[in-house]
């Protein structure tokens, strides 16, 4: 909640009285504040959208553009009680608290993209992925891998899809080229730490709100001057 | 749960999307460009997407994104699943349901392949951005906002591999294709040493940019972003002080952002920002026409003539200024044009003044209630009965429009089986959301009530059937609002049906149920809430139902406003009689709607200070 204090110095008791009367209904004041804060939030998200592509860059993938869409979805509403800024983006709530992502209804695992081709797509978009279980340091890792396109009969794996680090009958580990390409890692849940920088800081928002108040005052004084 | 952790729907864009018609088409992009952009904006389509089911999936996917419950990957999968279900195969000419040869084959994985990732991404992101930006630009033209933020700046909003102005995959420049060149070709100016592309919101630059000024064929025809396919450019608002500093705006430039009613409407229509509007041959048509739509179907020459020649005399009656013959000829063009216009103006004045005068007279004349008693008639009036005020013609028209809007939203909710926010708006309640809810348990509970734990549209459909669904928008539009025993609920009652609505936000209501034969004599009495529970009061219910059906429900309409700023409590019995005498233009008359619209124009002119007295002074509202 942002509150504002308006201080007027110098002479002008009449102006004070008029101002006091004008502030009884604060709809226009909140309107001006809402627009300033809305535009501040839009500009912030737009800047982030141009530069923040850590996962896409790590995988060498095309960014999905979710921050661009978040920026374009910023809207504001206002009434006598205050101003509200709305951002429509599932991940934006991470600005306020840790975000724990769990599978949707009827699903057991989240699919975390592991390759550029998989980034920005759901696993269901592919029709040739198979489940693979990797063993590493005694732990099991579930993944969706690209099925061997050559021949299922010659696939080097057990019937249950457990991928061994070693080829059958060999003590040597599988070479990288022999391992099936992992498209998605499967996880039961993922927790993303809060990231306040997804939205403008409180100081910036307060500054924008102050600008909104100044807009309203400027307009108010201009109207008074025109009336006189 | 913390409200900040819930996704917030983009209501305005959802509403815009809900108004679009799904239009399957076999046309390609170039052929679709030939269709006027204002018509294209009213439809949801994709080039060569010939199946309605696929378009429905696209609409569902976009809805989920705008509600904040889905992302781009989900949307692409939804659309892809639909294409797979329909058996789409680009190599075989598309959908098997299409006629052979209707759509030419294309390379798999290309943009012409509807199932390719790049096509799915382009289709979804383009439609999403169009909805979001149309809302942003429309809101940016609101008068106060326009005054304080008078300009847009074209800015990059996302990263691309190859910017426009360079050949894809190479750094070889394409002269004239970059955005600054396109902006200048559209008539725009570069500010701040040629680094910023800024133009006033009311400028035609934006429409020309969307039309591809300079010969560009990759544009969408819209005066809002995205201005071209695959563009990562959007707009941001520029505040007034920055415009003055940069020289976009000049201080004291009269009319720099002021728009008269007519100009504002023309701008809206010209830019196609009002859905289902058209501008052709100098006439404006805005749909749906409500009592507040001011210029629908009115000849602009008439509007100009009204501004020039109408004035209000000391009695508050509209009069026509007497112009010299030569002056009149000059004003109206030629003698043959002069007479019909002046006749029309004169007729309108007569209609407006006559109704005003007669209604005022009727108010001053008390109704002689003793006359009936002298004749020996035992009337309901003798027993103190007074008819409820009948809604005026404009109010009825408004209710019909609201009901149609509600029916359309309800159809959308039923077909998609999901919530439709702001399904309709009524003056008594405000915004009404059609919540899908849940049907409830069909087995009867211990009170004998079926579907007792249900609520929302699914519950009404399950329990009452399609008849109730058809009645619901009419009940909400025309019904009277009564208190409910729970403070956050209301009963909206009309013609024997009662809708229960619950407040779930400031000025927002959701429909919970629709009941028939609800006892309204004492709505606060406990236990009298359900249809089944009331069956024992059948005789009383029947009398009340008949009474409700006889009484005119609804408030007095805006036609009770005689002049701007002047209202009376409602039409009296005598005024209703006058209305029947045809003092106002009858429904069949050509002038019926025109009169209402012109009267609204007069009010708008007065509000804008454009209506003058005989001395030429503006008539104040």
PDB file of C-alpha atoms in Angstrom, chain A residues 28-29 31-32 35-36 38-39 42-43 46 49-51 53 56-57 60-65 68-70 72-79 81 86-90 93 96-98 119-127 211 215-216 218-219 223, chain B residues 2 4-12 65-74 76-77 80-81 84 117 121 125 128-129 132-133 135-136 139 142 144-145 147-149 155-159 161 225-226 232-237 239-241 506:
ATOM      1  CA  UNK A  28      -8.702  11.491 -10.357  1.00  0.00           C
ATOM      2  CA  UNK A  29      -5.759  11.550  -7.992  1.00  0.00           C
ATOM      3  CA  UNK A  31      -6.091   7.726 -11.684  1.00  0.00           C
ATOM      4  CA  UNK A  32      -2.946   9.792 -12.152  1.00  0.00           C
ATOM      5  CA  UNK A  35      -0.982   5.526 -14.732  1.00  0.00           C
ATOM      6  CA  UNK A  36       2.452   6.560 -13.493  1.00  0.00           C
ATOM      7  CA  UNK A  38       1.567   1.271 -14.498  1.00  0.00           C
ATOM      8  CA  UNK A  39       4.022   2.824 -16.930  1.00  0.00           C
ATOM      9  CA  UNK A  42       5.758  -1.686 -17.904  1.00  0.00           C
ATOM     10  CA  UNK A  43       9.075  -0.005 -18.610  1.00  0.00           C
ATOM     11  CA  UNK A  46      10.339  -4.290 -20.859  1.00  0.00           C
ATOM     12  CA  UNK A  49      12.588  -8.727 -21.233  1.00  0.00           C
ATOM     13  CA  UNK A  50      15.420  -7.428 -23.388  1.00  0.00           C
ATOM     14  CA  UNK A  51      18.187  -8.670 -21.166  1.00  0.00           C
ATOM     15  CA  UNK A  53      17.345 -14.798 -20.739  1.00  0.00           C
ATOM     16  CA  UNK A  56      17.568 -19.716 -22.850  1.00  0.00           C
ATOM     17  CA  UNK A  57      21.137 -18.505 -23.198  1.00  0.00           C
ATOM     18  CA  UNK A  60      21.286 -21.850 -26.684  1.00  0.00           C
ATOM     19  CA  UNK A  61      17.517 -21.651 -27.206  1.00  0.00           C
ATOM     20  CA  UNK A  62      15.127 -18.968 -28.472  1.00  0.00           C
ATOM     21  CA  UNK A  63      13.601 -17.053 -25.551  1.00  0.00           C
ATOM     22  CA  UNK A  64       9.908 -17.649 -24.932  1.00  0.00           C
ATOM     23  CA  UNK A  65       9.183 -13.955 -24.373  1.00  0.00           C
ATOM     24  CA  UNK A  68       7.477  -9.267 -22.880  1.00  0.00           C
ATOM     25  CA  UNK A  69       3.969 -10.599 -22.480  1.00  0.00           C
ATOM     26  CA  UNK A  70       4.013  -9.753 -18.799  1.00  0.00           C
ATOM     27  CA  UNK A  72       2.183  -5.869 -22.213  1.00  0.00           C
ATOM     28  CA  UNK A  73      -0.326  -7.270 -19.747  1.00  0.00           C
ATOM     29  CA  UNK A  74       0.257  -4.557 -17.135  1.00  0.00           C
ATOM     30  CA  UNK A  75      -2.982  -2.672 -16.487  1.00  0.00           C
ATOM     31  CA  UNK A  76      -4.238  -0.375 -13.780  1.00  0.00           C
ATOM     32  CA  UNK A  77      -7.528   0.279 -12.084  1.00  0.00           C
ATOM     33  CA  UNK A  78      -8.485   3.056  -9.725  1.00  0.00           C
ATOM     34  CA  UNK A  79     -11.369   4.258  -7.627  1.00  0.00           C
ATOM     35  CA  UNK A  81     -10.123   3.977  -2.376  1.00  0.00           C
ATOM     36  CA  UNK A  86      -2.309  -5.884 -12.344  1.00  0.00           C
ATOM     37  CA  UNK A  87       0.248  -8.045 -14.103  1.00  0.00           C
ATOM     38  CA  UNK A  88      -0.923 -11.220 -15.813  1.00  0.00           C
ATOM     39  CA  UNK A  89       1.949 -13.664 -15.723  1.00  0.00           C
ATOM     40  CA  UNK A  90       2.137 -16.886 -13.722  1.00  0.00           C
ATOM     41  CA  UNK A  93       4.374 -13.888  -8.154  1.00  0.00           C
ATOM     42  CA  UNK A  96       6.746 -11.464  -3.609  1.00  0.00           C
ATOM     43  CA  UNK A  97       7.624 -14.910  -2.272  1.00  0.00           C
ATOM     44  CA  UNK A  98       9.410 -18.166  -3.052  1.00  0.00           C
ATOM     45  CA  UNK A 119      12.948 -25.267 -24.374  1.00  0.00           C
ATOM     46  CA  UNK A 120       9.603 -23.474 -24.573  1.00  0.00           C
ATOM     47  CA  UNK A 121       7.688 -26.631 -25.437  1.00  0.00           C
ATOM     48  CA  UNK A 122       5.713 -29.192 -23.493  1.00  0.00           C
ATOM     49  CA  UNK A 123       6.834 -32.807 -23.617  1.00  0.00           C
ATOM     50  CA  UNK A 124       3.568 -33.703 -25.292  1.00  0.00           C
ATOM     51  CA  UNK A 125       4.650 -31.696 -28.331  1.00  0.00           C
ATOM     52  CA  UNK A 126       7.044 -34.518 -29.161  1.00  0.00           C
ATOM     53  CA  UNK A 127       5.843 -37.942 -30.212  1.00  0.00           C
ATOM     54  CA  UNK A 211       4.974  11.869  -9.902  1.00  0.00           C
ATOM     55  CA  UNK A 215       0.483  15.350 -12.282  1.00  0.00           C
ATOM     56  CA  UNK A 216      -2.776  15.725 -10.431  1.00  0.00           C
ATOM     57  CA  UNK A 218      -0.406  20.403 -11.875  1.00  0.00           C
ATOM     58  CA  UNK A 219      -3.754  19.728 -13.486  1.00  0.00           C
ATOM     59  CA  UNK A 223      -7.811  24.367 -13.805  1.00  0.00           C
TER      60      UNK A 223
ATOM     61  CA  UNK B   2      -2.224 -14.149  -0.154  1.00  0.00           C
ATOM     62  CA  UNK B   4      -0.492 -11.374  -4.374  1.00  0.00           C
ATOM     63  CA  UNK B   5       0.246 -15.048  -5.065  1.00  0.00           C
ATOM     64  CA  UNK B   6      -2.727 -15.571  -7.339  1.00  0.00           C
ATOM     65  CA  UNK B   7      -2.516 -15.008 -11.091  1.00  0.00           C
ATOM     66  CA  UNK B   8      -4.528 -11.933 -12.034  1.00  0.00           C
ATOM     67  CA  UNK B   9      -6.634 -12.245 -15.180  1.00  0.00           C
ATOM     68  CA  UNK B  10      -6.353  -9.601 -17.878  1.00  0.00           C
ATOM     69  CA  UNK B  11     -10.075  -8.917 -17.895  1.00  0.00           C
ATOM     70  CA  UNK B  12     -10.226  -6.237 -20.551  1.00  0.00           C
ATOM     71  CA  UNK B  65      -2.812 -17.102 -21.171  1.00  0.00           C
ATOM     72  CA  UNK B  66      -4.886 -13.989 -20.547  1.00  0.00           C
ATOM     73  CA  UNK B  67      -6.256 -15.491 -17.353  1.00  0.00           C
ATOM     74  CA  UNK B  68      -2.711 -16.097 -16.154  1.00  0.00           C
ATOM     75  CA  UNK B  69      -3.295 -19.840 -15.770  1.00  0.00           C
ATOM     76  CA  UNK B  70      -1.346 -20.941 -18.830  1.00  0.00           C
ATOM     77  CA  UNK B  71       1.851 -20.039 -20.625  1.00  0.00           C
ATOM     78  CA  UNK B  72       3.017 -20.156 -24.232  1.00  0.00           C
ATOM     79  CA  UNK B  73       4.125 -23.788 -24.046  1.00  0.00           C
ATOM     80  CA  UNK B  74       0.704 -24.872 -22.757  1.00  0.00           C
ATOM     81  CA  UNK B  76       1.113 -24.390 -28.205  1.00  0.00           C
ATOM     82  CA  UNK B  77       0.363 -27.888 -26.933  1.00  0.00           C
ATOM     83  CA  UNK B  80      -1.107 -28.833 -31.510  1.00  0.00           C
ATOM     84  CA  UNK B  81      -3.285 -31.477 -29.843  1.00  0.00           C
ATOM     85  CA  UNK B  84      -3.426 -33.800 -34.331  1.00  0.00           C
ATOM     86  CA  UNK B 117       6.662 -24.749 -33.694  1.00  0.00           C
ATOM     87  CA  UNK B 121       4.450 -19.483 -31.682  1.00  0.00           C
ATOM     88  CA  UNK B 125       1.953 -14.535 -29.657  1.00  0.00           C
ATOM     89  CA  UNK B 128      -2.042 -12.313 -27.591  1.00  0.00           C
ATOM     90  CA  UNK B 129      -0.166  -9.126 -28.339  1.00  0.00           C
ATOM     91  CA  UNK B 132      -3.174  -6.733 -25.015  1.00  0.00           C
ATOM     92  CA  UNK B 133      -2.113  -3.760 -27.103  1.00  0.00           C
ATOM     93  CA  UNK B 135      -6.676  -2.594 -24.759  1.00  0.00           C
ATOM     94  CA  UNK B 136      -3.614  -0.471 -23.933  1.00  0.00           C
ATOM     95  CA  UNK B 139      -7.277   3.111 -22.673  1.00  0.00           C
ATOM     96  CA  UNK B 142      -9.271   8.228 -22.510  1.00  0.00           C
ATOM     97  CA  UNK B 144      -7.684  12.588 -18.955  1.00  0.00           C
ATOM     98  CA  UNK B 145      -4.978  10.092 -19.830  1.00  0.00           C
ATOM     99  CA  UNK B 147      -4.156  14.998 -21.842  1.00  0.00           C
ATOM    100  CA  UNK B 148      -1.361  13.893 -19.493  1.00  0.00           C
ATOM    101  CA  UNK B 149       0.241  11.291 -21.776  1.00  0.00           C
ATOM    102  CA  UNK B 155      10.328   0.994 -28.619  1.00  0.00           C
ATOM    103  CA  UNK B 156      11.879  -2.442 -28.702  1.00  0.00           C
ATOM    104  CA  UNK B 157      10.336  -4.743 -26.119  1.00  0.00           C
ATOM    105  CA  UNK B 158      12.175  -8.001 -26.733  1.00  0.00           C
ATOM    106  CA  UNK B 159      15.313  -9.546 -28.101  1.00  0.00           C
ATOM    107  CA  UNK B 161      18.408 -12.786 -33.450  1.00  0.00           C
ATOM    108  CA  UNK B 225       1.383  -3.231 -31.806  1.00  0.00           C
ATOM    109  CA  UNK B 226       2.463  -5.603 -33.158  1.00  0.00           C
ATOM    110  CA  UNK B 232       9.396  -7.247 -31.129  1.00  0.00           C
ATOM    111  CA  UNK B 233       8.476  -3.599 -31.118  1.00  0.00           C
ATOM    112  CA  UNK B 234       5.744  -2.090 -28.986  1.00  0.00           C
ATOM    113  CA  UNK B 235       4.671   1.288 -27.692  1.00  0.00           C
ATOM    114  CA  UNK B 236       5.084   3.144 -24.449  1.00  0.00           C
ATOM    115  CA  UNK B 237       3.364   6.285 -23.259  1.00  0.00           C
ATOM    116  CA  UNK B 239       4.274  12.106 -20.583  1.00  0.00           C
ATOM    117  CA  UNK B 240       3.305  15.629 -21.475  1.00  0.00           C
ATOM    118  CA  UNK B 241       6.352  17.344 -20.000  1.00  0.00           C
ATOM    119  CA  UNK B 506     -16.164  -4.113  -5.564  1.00  0.00           C
TER     120      UNK B 506
END
